[in-house]
């Protein structure tokens, strides 16, 4: 997935939201997690919010870098993060909680 295409779609929001949704969800969560650090904080949040399942959100949150994770976590708020973590594998949720200092 070319990061430039994602950036262009984000820059064209809200007009190109359906295209962003399609592009984001056409990619493997590992690839998305690896590329998030190249986006602005706002871009990371747009990508995360356009994922089509909680499972994919959990996987991206777990696999991405710490800075991206912190930026996404701050956009979720405590309740949103708790909901996401509650259905994750316990060891992964524990790792995230420890890293975030929650």
Short mmCIF file of C-alpha atoms in Angstrom, two decimals, residues 3 12 15 21 26 30 33 41 44-46 63-64 77 79 83 90-91 94 96:
data_model
loop_
_atom_site.label_atom_id
_atom_site.label_comp_id
_atom_site.label_asym_id
_atom_site.label_seq_id
_atom_site.Cartn_x
_atom_site.Cartn_y
_atom_site.Cartn_z
CA UNK A 3 1.54 5.61 1.93
CA UNK A 12 -9.35 14.82 0.40
CA UNK A 15 -15.20 13.69 -0.15
CA UNK A 21 -12.30 2.97 3.77
CA UNK A 26 -7.83 -3.92 1.50
CA UNK A 30 0.60 -5.89 9.81
CA UNK A 33 0.60 -1.11 11.61
CA UNK A 41 -1.43 11.97 14.19
CA UNK A 44 -3.26 7.66 11.98
CA UNK A 45 -6.61 8.25 13.66
CA UNK A 46 -8.43 8.38 10.30
CA UNK A 63 1.34 -4.28 16.20
CA UNK A 64 2.00 -0.57 15.65
CA UNK A 77 -10.66 7.89 25.42
CA UNK A 79 -14.06 3.96 27.63
CA UNK A 83 -13.99 -1.75 25.16
CA UNK A 90 -5.16 -11.14 27.72
CA UNK A 91 -1.41 -11.07 27.09
CA UNK A 94 -1.69 -6.49 29.26
CA UNK A 96 -0.71 -2.41 25.79
#
